[in-house]
CSV table of C-alpha atoms in Angstrom, one decimal:
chain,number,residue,atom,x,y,z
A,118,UNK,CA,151.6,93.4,14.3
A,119,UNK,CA,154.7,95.3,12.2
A,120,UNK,CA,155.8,98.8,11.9
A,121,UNK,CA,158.0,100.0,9.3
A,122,UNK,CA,158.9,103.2,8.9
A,123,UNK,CA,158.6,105.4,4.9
A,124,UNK,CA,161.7,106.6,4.9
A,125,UNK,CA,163.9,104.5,7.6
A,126,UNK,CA,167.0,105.2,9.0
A,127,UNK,CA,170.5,103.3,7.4
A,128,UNK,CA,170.7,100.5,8.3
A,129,UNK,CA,173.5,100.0,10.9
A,130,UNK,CA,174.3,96.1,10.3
A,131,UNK,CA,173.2,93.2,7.6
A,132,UNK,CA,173.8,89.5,7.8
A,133,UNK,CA,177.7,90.3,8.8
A,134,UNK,CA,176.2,90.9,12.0
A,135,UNK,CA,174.4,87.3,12.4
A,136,UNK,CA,177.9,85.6,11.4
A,137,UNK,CA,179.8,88.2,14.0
A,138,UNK,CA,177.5,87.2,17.0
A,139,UNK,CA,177.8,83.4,16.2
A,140,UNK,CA,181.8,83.9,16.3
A,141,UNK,CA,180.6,86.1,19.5
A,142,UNK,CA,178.8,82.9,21.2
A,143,UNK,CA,181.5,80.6,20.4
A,144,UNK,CA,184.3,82.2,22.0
A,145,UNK,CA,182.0,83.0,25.3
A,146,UNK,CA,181.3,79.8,27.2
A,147,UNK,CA,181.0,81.5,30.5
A,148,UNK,CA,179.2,84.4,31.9
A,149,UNK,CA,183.0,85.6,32.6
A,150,UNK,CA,183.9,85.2,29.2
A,151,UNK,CA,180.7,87.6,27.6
A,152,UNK,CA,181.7,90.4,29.2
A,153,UNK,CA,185.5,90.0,28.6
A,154,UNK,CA,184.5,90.1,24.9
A,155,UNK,CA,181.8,92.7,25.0
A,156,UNK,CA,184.4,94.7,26.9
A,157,UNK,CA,186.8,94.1,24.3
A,158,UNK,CA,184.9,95.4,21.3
A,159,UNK,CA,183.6,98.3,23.3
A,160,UNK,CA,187.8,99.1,23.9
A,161,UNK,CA,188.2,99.1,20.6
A,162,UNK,CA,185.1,101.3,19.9
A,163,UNK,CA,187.2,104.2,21.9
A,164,UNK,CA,185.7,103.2,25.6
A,165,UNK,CA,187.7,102.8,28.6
A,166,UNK,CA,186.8,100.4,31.6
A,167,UNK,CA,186.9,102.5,35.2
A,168,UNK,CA,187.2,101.1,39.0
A,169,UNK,CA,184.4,101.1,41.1
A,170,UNK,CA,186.7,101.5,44.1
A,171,UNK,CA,188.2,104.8,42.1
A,172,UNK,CA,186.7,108.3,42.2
A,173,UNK,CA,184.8,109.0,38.7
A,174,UNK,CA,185.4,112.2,36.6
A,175,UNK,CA,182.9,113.9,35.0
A,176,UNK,CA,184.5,113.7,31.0
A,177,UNK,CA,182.6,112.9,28.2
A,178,UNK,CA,183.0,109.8,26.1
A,179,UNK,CA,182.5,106.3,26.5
A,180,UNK,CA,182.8,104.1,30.0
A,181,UNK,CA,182.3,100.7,31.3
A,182,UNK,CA,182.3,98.5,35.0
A,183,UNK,CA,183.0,95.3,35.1
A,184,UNK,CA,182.0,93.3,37.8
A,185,UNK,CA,181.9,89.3,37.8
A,186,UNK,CA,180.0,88.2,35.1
A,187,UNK,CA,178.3,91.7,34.6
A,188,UNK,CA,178.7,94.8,32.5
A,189,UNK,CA,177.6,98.3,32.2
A,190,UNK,CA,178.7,100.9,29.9
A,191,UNK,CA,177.9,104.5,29.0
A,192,UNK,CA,178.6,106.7,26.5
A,193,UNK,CA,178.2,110.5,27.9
A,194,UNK,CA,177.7,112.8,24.7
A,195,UNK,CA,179.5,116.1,25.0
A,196,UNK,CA,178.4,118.8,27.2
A,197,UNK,CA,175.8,116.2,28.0
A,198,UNK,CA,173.9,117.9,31.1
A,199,UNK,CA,173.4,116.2,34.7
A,200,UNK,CA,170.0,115.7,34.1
A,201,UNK,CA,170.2,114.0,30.8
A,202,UNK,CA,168.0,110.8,30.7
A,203,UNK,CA,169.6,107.0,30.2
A,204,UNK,CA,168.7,105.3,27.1
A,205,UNK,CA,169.1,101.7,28.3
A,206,UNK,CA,169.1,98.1,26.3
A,207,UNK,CA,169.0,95.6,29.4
A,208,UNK,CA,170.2,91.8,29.2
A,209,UNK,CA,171.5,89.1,30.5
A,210,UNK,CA,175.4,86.7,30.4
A,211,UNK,CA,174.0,83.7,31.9
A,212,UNK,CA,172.2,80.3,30.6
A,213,UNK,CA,170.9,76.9,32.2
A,214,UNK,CA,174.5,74.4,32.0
A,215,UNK,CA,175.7,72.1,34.5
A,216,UNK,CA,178.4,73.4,37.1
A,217,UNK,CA,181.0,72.5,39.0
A,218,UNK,CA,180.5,72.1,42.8
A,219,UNK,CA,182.8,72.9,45.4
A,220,UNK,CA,184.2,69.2,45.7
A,221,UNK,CA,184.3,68.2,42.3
A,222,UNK,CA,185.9,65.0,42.2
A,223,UNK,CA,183.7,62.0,42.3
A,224,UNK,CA,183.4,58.5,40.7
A,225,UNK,CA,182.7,55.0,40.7
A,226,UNK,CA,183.3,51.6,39.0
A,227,UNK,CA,186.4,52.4,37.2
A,228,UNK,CA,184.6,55.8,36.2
A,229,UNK,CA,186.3,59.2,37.5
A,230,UNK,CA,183.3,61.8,37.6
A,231,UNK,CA,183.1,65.7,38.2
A,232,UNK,CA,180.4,66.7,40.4
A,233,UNK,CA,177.9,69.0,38.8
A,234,UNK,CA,174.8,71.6,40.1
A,235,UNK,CA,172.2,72.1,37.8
A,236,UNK,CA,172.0,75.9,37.1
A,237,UNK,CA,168.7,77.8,35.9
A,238,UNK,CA,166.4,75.6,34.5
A,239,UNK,CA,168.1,73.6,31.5
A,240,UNK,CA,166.5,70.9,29.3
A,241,UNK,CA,168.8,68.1,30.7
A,242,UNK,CA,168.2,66.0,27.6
A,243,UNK,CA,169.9,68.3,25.8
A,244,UNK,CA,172.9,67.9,27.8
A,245,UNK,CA,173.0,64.0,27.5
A,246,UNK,CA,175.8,62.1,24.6
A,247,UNK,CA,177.4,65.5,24.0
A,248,UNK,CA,181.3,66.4,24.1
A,249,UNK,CA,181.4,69.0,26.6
A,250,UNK,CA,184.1,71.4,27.6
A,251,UNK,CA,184.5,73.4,30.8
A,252,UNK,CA,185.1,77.1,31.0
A,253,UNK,CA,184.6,80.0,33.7
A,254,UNK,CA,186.4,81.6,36.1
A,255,UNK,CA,189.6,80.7,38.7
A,256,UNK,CA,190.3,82.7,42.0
A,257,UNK,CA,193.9,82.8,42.9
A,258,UNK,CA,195.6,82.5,46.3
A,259,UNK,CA,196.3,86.7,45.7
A,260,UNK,CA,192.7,87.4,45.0
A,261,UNK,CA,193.5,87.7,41.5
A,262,UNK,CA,190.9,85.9,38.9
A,263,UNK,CA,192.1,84.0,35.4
A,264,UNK,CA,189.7,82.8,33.1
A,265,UNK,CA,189.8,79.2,31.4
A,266,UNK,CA,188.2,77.5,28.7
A,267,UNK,CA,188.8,74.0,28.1
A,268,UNK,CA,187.3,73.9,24.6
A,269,UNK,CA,188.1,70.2,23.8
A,270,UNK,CA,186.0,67.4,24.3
A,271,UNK,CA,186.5,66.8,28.0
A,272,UNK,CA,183.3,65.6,29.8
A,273,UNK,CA,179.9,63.7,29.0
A,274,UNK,CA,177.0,62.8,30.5
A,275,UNK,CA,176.3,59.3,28.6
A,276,UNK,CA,172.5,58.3,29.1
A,277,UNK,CA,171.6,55.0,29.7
A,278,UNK,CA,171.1,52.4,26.8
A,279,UNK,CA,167.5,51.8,26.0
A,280,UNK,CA,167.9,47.9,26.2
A,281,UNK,CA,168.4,48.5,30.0
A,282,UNK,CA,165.3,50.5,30.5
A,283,UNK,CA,162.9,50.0,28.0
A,284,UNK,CA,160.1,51.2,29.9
A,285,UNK,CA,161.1,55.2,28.2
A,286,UNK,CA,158.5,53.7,25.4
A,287,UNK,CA,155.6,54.1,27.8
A,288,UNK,CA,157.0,56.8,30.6
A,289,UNK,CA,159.1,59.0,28.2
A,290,UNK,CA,162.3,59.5,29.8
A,291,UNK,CA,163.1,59.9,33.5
A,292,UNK,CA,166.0,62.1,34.5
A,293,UNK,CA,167.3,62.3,38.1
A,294,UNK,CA,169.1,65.6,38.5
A,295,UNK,CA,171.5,64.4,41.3
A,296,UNK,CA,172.1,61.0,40.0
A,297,UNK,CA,171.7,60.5,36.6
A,298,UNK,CA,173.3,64.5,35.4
A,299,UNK,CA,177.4,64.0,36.5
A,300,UNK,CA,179.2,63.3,33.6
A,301,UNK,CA,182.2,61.4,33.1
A,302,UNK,CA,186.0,62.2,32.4
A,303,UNK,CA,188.0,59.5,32.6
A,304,UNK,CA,188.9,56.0,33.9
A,305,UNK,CA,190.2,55.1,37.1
A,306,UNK,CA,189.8,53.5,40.5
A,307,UNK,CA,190.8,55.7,42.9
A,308,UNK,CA,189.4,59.3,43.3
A,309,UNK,CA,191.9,61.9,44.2
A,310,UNK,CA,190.7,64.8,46.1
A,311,UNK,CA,192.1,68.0,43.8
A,312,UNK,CA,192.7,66.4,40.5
A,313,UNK,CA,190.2,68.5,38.3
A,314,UNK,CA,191.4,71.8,40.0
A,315,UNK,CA,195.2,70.5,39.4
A,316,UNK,CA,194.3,69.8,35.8
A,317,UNK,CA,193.0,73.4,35.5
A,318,UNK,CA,196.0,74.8,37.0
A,319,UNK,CA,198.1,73.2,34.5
A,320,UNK,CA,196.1,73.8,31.5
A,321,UNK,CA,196.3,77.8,32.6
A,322,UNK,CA,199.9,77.3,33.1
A,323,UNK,CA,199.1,78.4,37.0
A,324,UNK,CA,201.9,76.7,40.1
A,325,UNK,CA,199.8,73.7,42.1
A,326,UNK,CA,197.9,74.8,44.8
A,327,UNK,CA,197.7,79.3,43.2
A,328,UNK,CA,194.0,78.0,42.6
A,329,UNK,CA,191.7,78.5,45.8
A,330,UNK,CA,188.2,79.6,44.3
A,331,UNK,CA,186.1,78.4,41.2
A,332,UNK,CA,183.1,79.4,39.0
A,333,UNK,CA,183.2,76.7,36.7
A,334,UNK,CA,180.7,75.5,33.9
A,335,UNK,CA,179.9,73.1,30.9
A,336,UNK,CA,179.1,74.5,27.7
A,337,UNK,CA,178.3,72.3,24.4
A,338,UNK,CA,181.3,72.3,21.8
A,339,UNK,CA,179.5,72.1,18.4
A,340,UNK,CA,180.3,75.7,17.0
A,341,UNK,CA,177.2,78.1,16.1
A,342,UNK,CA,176.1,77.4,12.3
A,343,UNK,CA,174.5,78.4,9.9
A,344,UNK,CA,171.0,75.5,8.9
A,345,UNK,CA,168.1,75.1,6.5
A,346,UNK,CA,167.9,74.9,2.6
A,347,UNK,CA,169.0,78.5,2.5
A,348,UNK,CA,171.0,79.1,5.5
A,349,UNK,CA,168.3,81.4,6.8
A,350,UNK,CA,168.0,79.4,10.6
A,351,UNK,CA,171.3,79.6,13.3
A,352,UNK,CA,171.6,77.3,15.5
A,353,UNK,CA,174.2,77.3,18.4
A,354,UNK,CA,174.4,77.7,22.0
A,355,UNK,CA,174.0,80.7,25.0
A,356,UNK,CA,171.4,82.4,22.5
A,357,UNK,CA,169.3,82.9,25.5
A,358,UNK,CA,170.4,85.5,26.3
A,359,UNK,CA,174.4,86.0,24.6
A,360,UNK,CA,171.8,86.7,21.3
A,361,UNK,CA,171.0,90.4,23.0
A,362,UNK,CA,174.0,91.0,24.9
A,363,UNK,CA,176.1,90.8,21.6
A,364,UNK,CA,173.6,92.9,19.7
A,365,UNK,CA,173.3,95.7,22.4
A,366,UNK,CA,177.1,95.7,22.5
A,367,UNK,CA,177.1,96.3,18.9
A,368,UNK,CA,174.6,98.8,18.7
A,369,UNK,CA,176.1,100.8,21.6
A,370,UNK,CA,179.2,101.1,20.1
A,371,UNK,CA,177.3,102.3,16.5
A,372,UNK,CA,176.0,105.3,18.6
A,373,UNK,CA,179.2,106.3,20.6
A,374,UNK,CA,180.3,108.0,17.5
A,375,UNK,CA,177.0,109.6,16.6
A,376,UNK,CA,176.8,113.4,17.4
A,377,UNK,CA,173.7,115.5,19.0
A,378,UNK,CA,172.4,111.9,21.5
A,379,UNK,CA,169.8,113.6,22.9
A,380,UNK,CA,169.7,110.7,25.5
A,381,UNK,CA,173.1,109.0,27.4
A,382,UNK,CA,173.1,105.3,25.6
A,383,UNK,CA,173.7,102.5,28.2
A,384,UNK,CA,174.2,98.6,27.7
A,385,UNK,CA,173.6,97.0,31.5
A,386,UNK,CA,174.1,93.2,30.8
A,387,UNK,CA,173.6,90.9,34.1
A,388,UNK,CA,174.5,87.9,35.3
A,389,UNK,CA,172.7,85.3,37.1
A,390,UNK,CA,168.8,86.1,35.5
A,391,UNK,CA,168.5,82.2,35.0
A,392,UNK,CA,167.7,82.0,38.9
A,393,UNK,CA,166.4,84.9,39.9
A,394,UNK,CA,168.7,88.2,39.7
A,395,UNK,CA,169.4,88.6,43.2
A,396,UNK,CA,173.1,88.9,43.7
A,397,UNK,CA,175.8,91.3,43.3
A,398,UNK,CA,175.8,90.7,39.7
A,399,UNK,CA,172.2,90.1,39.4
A,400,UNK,CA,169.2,92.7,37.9
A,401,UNK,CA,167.9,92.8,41.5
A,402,UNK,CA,171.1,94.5,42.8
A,403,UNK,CA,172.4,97.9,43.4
A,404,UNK,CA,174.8,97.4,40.4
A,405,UNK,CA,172.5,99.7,37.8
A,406,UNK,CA,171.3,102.3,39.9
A,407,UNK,CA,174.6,103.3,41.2
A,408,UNK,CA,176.7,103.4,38.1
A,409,UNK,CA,173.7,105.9,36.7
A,410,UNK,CA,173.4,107.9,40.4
A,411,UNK,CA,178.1,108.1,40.0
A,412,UNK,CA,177.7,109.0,36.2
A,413,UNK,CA,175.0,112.0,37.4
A,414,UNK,CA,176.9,112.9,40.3
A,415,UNK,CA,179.8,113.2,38.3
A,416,UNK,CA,178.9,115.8,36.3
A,417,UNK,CA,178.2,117.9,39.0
A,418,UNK,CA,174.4,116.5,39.4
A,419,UNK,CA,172.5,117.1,42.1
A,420,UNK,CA,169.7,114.5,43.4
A,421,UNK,CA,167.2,116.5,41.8
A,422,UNK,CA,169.5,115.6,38.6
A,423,UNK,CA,169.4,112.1,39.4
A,424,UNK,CA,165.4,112.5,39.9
A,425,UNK,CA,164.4,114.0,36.3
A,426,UNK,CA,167.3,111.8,34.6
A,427,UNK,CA,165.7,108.8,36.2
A,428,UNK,CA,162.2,109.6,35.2
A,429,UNK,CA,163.3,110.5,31.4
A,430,UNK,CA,164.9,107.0,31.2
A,431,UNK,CA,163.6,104.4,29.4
A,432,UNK,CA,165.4,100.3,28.8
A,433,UNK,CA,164.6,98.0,26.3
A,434,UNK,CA,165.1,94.7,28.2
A,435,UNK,CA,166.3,92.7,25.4
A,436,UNK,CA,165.9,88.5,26.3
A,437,UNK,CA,164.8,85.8,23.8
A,438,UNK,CA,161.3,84.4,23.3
A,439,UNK,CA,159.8,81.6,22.0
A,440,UNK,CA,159.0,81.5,18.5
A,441,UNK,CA,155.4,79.4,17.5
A,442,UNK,CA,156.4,75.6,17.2
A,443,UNK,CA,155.6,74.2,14.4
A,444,UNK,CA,155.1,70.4,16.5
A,445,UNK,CA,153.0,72.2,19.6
A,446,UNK,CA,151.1,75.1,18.0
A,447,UNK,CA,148.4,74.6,20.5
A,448,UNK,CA,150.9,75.6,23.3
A,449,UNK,CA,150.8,79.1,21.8
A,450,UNK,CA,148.2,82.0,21.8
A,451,UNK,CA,146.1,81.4,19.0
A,452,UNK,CA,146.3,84.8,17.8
A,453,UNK,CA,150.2,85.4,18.9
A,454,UNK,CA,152.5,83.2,16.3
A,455,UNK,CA,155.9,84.9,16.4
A,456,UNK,CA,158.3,83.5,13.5
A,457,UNK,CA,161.9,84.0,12.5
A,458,UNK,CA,163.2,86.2,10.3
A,459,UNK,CA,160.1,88.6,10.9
A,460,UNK,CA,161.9,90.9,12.9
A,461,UNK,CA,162.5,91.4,17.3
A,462,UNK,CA,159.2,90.3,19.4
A,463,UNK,CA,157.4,92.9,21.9
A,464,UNK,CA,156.7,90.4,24.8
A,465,UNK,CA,153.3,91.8,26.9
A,466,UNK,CA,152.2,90.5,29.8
A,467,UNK,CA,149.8,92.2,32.0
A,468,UNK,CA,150.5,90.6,35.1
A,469,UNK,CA,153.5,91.9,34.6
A,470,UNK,CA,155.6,88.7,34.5
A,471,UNK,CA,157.2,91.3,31.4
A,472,UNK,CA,157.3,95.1,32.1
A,473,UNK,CA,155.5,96.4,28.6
A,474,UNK,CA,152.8,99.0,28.8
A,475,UNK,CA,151.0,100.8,26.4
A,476,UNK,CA,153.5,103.8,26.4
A,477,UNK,CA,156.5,101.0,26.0
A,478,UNK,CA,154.9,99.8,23.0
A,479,UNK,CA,154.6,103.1,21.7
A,480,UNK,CA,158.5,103.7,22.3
A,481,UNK,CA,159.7,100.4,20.6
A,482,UNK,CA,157.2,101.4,17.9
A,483,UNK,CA,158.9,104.3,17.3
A,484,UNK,CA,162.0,103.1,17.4
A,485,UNK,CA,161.4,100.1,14.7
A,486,UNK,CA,160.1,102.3,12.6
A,487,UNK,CA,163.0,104.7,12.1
A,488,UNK,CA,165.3,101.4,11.7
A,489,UNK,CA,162.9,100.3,8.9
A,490,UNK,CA,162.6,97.1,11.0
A,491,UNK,CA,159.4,95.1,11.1
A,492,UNK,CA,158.5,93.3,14.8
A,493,UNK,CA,156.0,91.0,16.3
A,494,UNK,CA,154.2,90.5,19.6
A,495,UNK,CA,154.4,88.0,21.7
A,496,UNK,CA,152.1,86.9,24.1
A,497,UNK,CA,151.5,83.6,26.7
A,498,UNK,CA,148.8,81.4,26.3
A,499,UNK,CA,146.3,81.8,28.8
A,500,UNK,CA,146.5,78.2,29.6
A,501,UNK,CA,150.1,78.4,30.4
A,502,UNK,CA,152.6,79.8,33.1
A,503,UNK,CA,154.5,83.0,31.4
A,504,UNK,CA,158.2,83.2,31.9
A,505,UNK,CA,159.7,86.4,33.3
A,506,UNK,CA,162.8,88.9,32.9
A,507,UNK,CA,165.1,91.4,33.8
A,508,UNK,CA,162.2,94.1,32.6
A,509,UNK,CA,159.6,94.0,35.9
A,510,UNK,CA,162.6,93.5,38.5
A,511,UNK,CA,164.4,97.1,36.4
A,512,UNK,CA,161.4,98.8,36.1
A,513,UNK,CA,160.3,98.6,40.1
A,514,UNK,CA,163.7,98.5,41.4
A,515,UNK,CA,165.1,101.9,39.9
A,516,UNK,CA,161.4,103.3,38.8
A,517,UNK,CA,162.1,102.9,35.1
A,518,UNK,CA,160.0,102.6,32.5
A,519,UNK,CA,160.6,99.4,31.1
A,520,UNK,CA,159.9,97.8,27.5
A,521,UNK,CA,160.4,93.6,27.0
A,522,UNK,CA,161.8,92.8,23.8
A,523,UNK,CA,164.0,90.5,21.9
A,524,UNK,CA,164.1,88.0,19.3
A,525,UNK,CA,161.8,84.6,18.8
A,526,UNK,CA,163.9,81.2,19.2
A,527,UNK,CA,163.2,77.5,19.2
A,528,UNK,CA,164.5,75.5,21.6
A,529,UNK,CA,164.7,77.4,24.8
A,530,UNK,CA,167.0,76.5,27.6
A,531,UNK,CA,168.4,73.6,25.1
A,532,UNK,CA,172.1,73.1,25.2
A,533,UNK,CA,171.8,74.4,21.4
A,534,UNK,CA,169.5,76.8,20.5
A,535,UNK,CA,167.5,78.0,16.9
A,536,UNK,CA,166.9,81.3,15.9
A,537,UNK,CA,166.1,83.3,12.2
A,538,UNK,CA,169.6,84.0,10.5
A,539,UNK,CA,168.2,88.1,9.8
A,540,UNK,CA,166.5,88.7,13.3
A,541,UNK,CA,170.3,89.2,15.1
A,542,UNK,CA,170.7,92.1,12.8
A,543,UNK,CA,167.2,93.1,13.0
A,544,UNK,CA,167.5,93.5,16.7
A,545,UNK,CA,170.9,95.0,16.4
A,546,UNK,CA,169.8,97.8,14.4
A,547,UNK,CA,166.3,98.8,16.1
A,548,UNK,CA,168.6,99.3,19.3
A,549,UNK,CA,170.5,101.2,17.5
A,550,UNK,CA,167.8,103.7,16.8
A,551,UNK,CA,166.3,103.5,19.8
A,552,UNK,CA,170.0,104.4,21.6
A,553,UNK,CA,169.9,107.4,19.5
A,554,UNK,CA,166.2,108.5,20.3
């Protein structure tokens, strides 16, 4: 089903968008590294980053926490009242990789190895005969954190040879997620306790021995690119879910300049969705709530502020879908066959594994049809287990109504993922409109 509105709204982005967001995924291997960037281009867009630990103001104009691998940021229109509802788009930083454990050096037969974790739930095939770098985030001995990114061909996981096990004809192929998963990064006989950690010091130009904490993480190297006859398919990696993140970022910043918001726009971009939510950083944590309760309180809100601007709110939770595959069409509702380049998905599930009602629908509707944008809906086959979101943990943890969007991809937890070369910009520009109500 589509909507497209008579007389739509300017467009706010075209295809420069699609090539901004691949540059976007490239230079954000890490959770760390998204927000550092969205932060970046929301600084330029006239916000300015403020301390949970400090006391908040009340001022208009455009804000943002940072917090690990999470961000949220507001824009508070002038004279904005303590009551005024949030306008939210909802995502999240993090996608299935392999990470680093706490002792990471390993090895064996003339092989030096770095001990990996599998995080979320990743297709380890993808992972297999690929240059890998590392990237994430080092704690220092002052408490201090530096990011790194190795981006260099620097680790692999080489898979087995199929003359020594021949029976992948008949089985398919068997991986072991502790033993067959650590890649490789050198030769040598003797494992040294501290080498990778030394190796990151020097490559951040840090003293031996400042490092004492890690978040580390492989990402694939091949840069995002343009495929198909026409160029009109992207493939590259983190598009589950740095796809959203980048476009909410964008369209945020479109509205901070826009005058008479009847609603205070809000991007709230998580980490750690890929297993869960539940941390610090996670959907499932205080982190939302109490940068909208400060920014109501702030203004000299009461809780009876906090009350109505809660119950005016509504978030677009913005994560990818899955497009129909063209090999495993029967996997898919029959009647629900997203496709690329035919504008952002409305995901529905009434078991609420997504948080779309009725009223939601009628919101994103709305909100497509003023960007002139045309959407689809996606829904599980009844057959098979339905993935879930941010949207249900938001909408019962803070009592906000909650809409599940986002855009229809191939390849789904792959190390490199496929998406339509117009939906980025599609998505970008019905936030837009629905940030500006």
């Amino acid at each position: 089903m589509s909507s497209r509105a008579a007389s739509p709204s300017p467009a706010a982005f075209d295809r420069d968008h699609t090539e901004d967001m691949m540059s976007f995924l490239a230079a954000s291997p890490s959770p760390y590294h998204a927000v550092a960037n969205a932060a970046e281009r929301l600084d330029k867009a006239g916000f300015r980053r403020v301390e949970e630990t400090d006391a908040w103001d009340g001022t208009s104009g455009g804000k943002y926490v940072l917090r690990g691998g999470a961000i949220i940021a507001w824009y508070v229109p002038e004279g904005a009242p303590a009551h005024t509802p949030f306008r939210i788009v909802g995502a999240h930083t993090d996608s299935p990789n392999l990470r680093v454990k706490p002792q990471p050096d390993m090895g064996a037969h003339g092989w030096r190895q770095v001990a990996v974790e599998i995080y979320g739930g990743p297709l380890l095939n993808s992972w297999l005969d690929r240059d890998l770098g590392l990237a994430g985030r080092l704690t220092l001995r002052d408490g201090s954190t530096r990011l790194v990114n190795v981006d260099r061909p620097l680790l692999r996981v080489p898979q087995l040879a199929i003359h020594m096990d021949r029976s992948i004809y008949e089985k398919g192929l068997q991986l072991d997620k502790q033993k067959h998963m650590q890649p490789i990064w050198g030769l040598g006989d003797t494992v040294r306790e501290g080498d990778l950690i030394s190796f990151l010091e020097e490559e951040s130009g840090l003293a031996p021995g400042e490092v004492t904490g890690w978040d580390l993480m492989t990402h694939a190297l091949e840069a995002p690119a343009f495929l198909g006859r026409n160029r009109e398919l992207v493939a590259g990696p983190r598009m589950d879910n740095l796809l959203s993140v980048h476009a909410g970022t964008a369209a945020l910043a479109a509205v901070s300049d826009r005058d008479g918001l009847a609603y205070i726009p809000v991007l709230a971009a998580f980490d750690h969705e890929e297993n869960g939510s539940q941390a610090d950083t996670g959907a499932d944590g205080p982190l939302l709530g109490s940068v909208l309760e400060r920014s109501v309180f702030a203004r000299g809100g009461t809780y009876e502020d906090r009350a109505r601007a809660f119950a005016g709110t509504v978030c677009l939770s913005s994560d990818t879908g899955h497009a129909v595959h063209p090999n495993y069409a029967e996997r898919h509702d029959p009647t629900h066959h997203p496709r690329p380049n035919r504008g952002p998905i409305l995901k529905v599930n009434v078991n609420q594994r997504y948080a779309t009602d009725g009223s939601g629908r009628a919101v994103f509707a709305a909100a497509c049809e003023r960007a002139g944008v045309e959407w689809q809906t996606f829904v599980s086959n009844n057959a098979m287990p339905c993935g879930t979101t941010i949207g249900p943990i938001t909408a019962a943890r803070h009592g906000i109504r909650t809409v599940d969007i986002g855009v229809a991809i191939l390849s789904m937890h792959s190390a490199r993922e496929l998406c339509g070369a117009d939906d980025p910009y599609l998505l970008a520009n019905a936030l837009v409109a629905f940030l500006e109500g």
